[in-house]
C-alpha angles and dihedrals in degrees: 000000000000123000109248097194121097141185118247091252088057092053089055096049095058126146088256089057092046090053090056102265113140119235094246090056094047091048089052092049089053092051092048092049093048093049093045088053089051094045093047092045090050092050090051091048093243124161122262091246092054090052092047092051089052091052092049090052088049093054093044092049093057092051084073102031137040130243090234091062101043122038108241096222095051090050091046089054088050093051093049089047092051093044091055092059092042095053093040096248099109123182129192114262093231091054092051091049089050092050089047094050091051090057100043131072120240098263089061094042089060089063087071091068129217093308107038096178093056090044090055092047091049095051090046090068090050089050092051091050091046096052090041092237091291100150102158107105128171124201134203092242096085092044091050094056091042094051093042091057092061094054123097130210142073107355095212091053092043092051091050091049093052092048092052090046089052088055093050090054090053090053096043087067087078091059130063093251089115087063094049110042141025119261093249093057091048089053092052092047095051090045089054093049093045090050093053093048095046092041092235106152114205107214102145137036139162114290094017114157110215094207093060122073106212139140116260094243093057089076088063104037114017116220096015110158125226090227090065092052091050092049093052091047091053093051090051095048092046088063088066092050092060110121115252093242091062090055094061123090118275141269097037116257118267118265117268117266119269117263117261119268118263116260117266101219139019091254091062094050107113120236113262115252116265116266115265113263121237094225117116119249117269117274118257118264116274113275095025113094114215092225091060088226093142119143112287094024127114092231116202092346111161089218100051099035095234126178117023094345109106094196122122120222120277113240114250098009104086136059103284098197089096088064096053112126110259093022108153132190117246117264118267118262117282092003138092094221130089119247114292092029102074115146113249127196115265118264116266116261118265113266121260094015137121091239114151124179112250115244132197114261113239 
């Protein structure tokens, strides 16, 4: 199997760089592709490991091909489609294409061609040949949980540190760290960064020998230098210092249309709009509360924009445990069924008929 870990000089001398693409633009294309895979996977209800595998396939593909030769959003859809089969969470190609089209503007939808499904299936074969059918991918998530269980200290601070480290792993997918270091090293680096930010000092762990003075991460990876951890932490933190204009989709949106020309004569002057009435808005229909606080909703949550707020959640700024794969709403009161599946009484029999309810034979 090929080695998928590169030196920094190799990450600069990529096919996209040889084609004339500057490193900043290539890094932005990688971020956009990774975030698109995560957004599309979240929309399809895929697990975090499936989305992470798709991002790794995406980064590996463009170590052999250029962004100028293969549209990044088509390849990103192929990577997510392949990752779903690899991680045993398959989705239909037409459903992935539909989800991708709902997230992309028209100028990027056009790169899928007339038959988007066939385009994805064709590029999937190219993807498999490029990654040389190496489908085994490990992620730092499992190492993070494994290493955190061996640490000792305040449980609340430890849980907060693990939660922050998990977020750093999610964001590291937008970088090329998966092409530089093994997943266990990335897990240790984000744990070190999260411990510093949460002020959780790691002084004790399982199997620690008091007579030996060693760093806590040396029990997991022997000989791991501090310079490597510092370099990984800087790459993760540099992602948050990216200007907001680089986080938007590219190319920039077209300019707004020019305002209409002024009317030529008084006859062509449109009538002014009627003054707003002082009457209150009509009440909501019966059975539909205006606050949207029905069972299973998030109500007036500041994160989810419930109630009369038409805003959608901001990524990375809300409690993400609601988006965990397999998350289910609590059962409705006095029932054993989730919301939307309450048991209702059977309908009455039709009038003037010989209808008799069926009973189980003894």
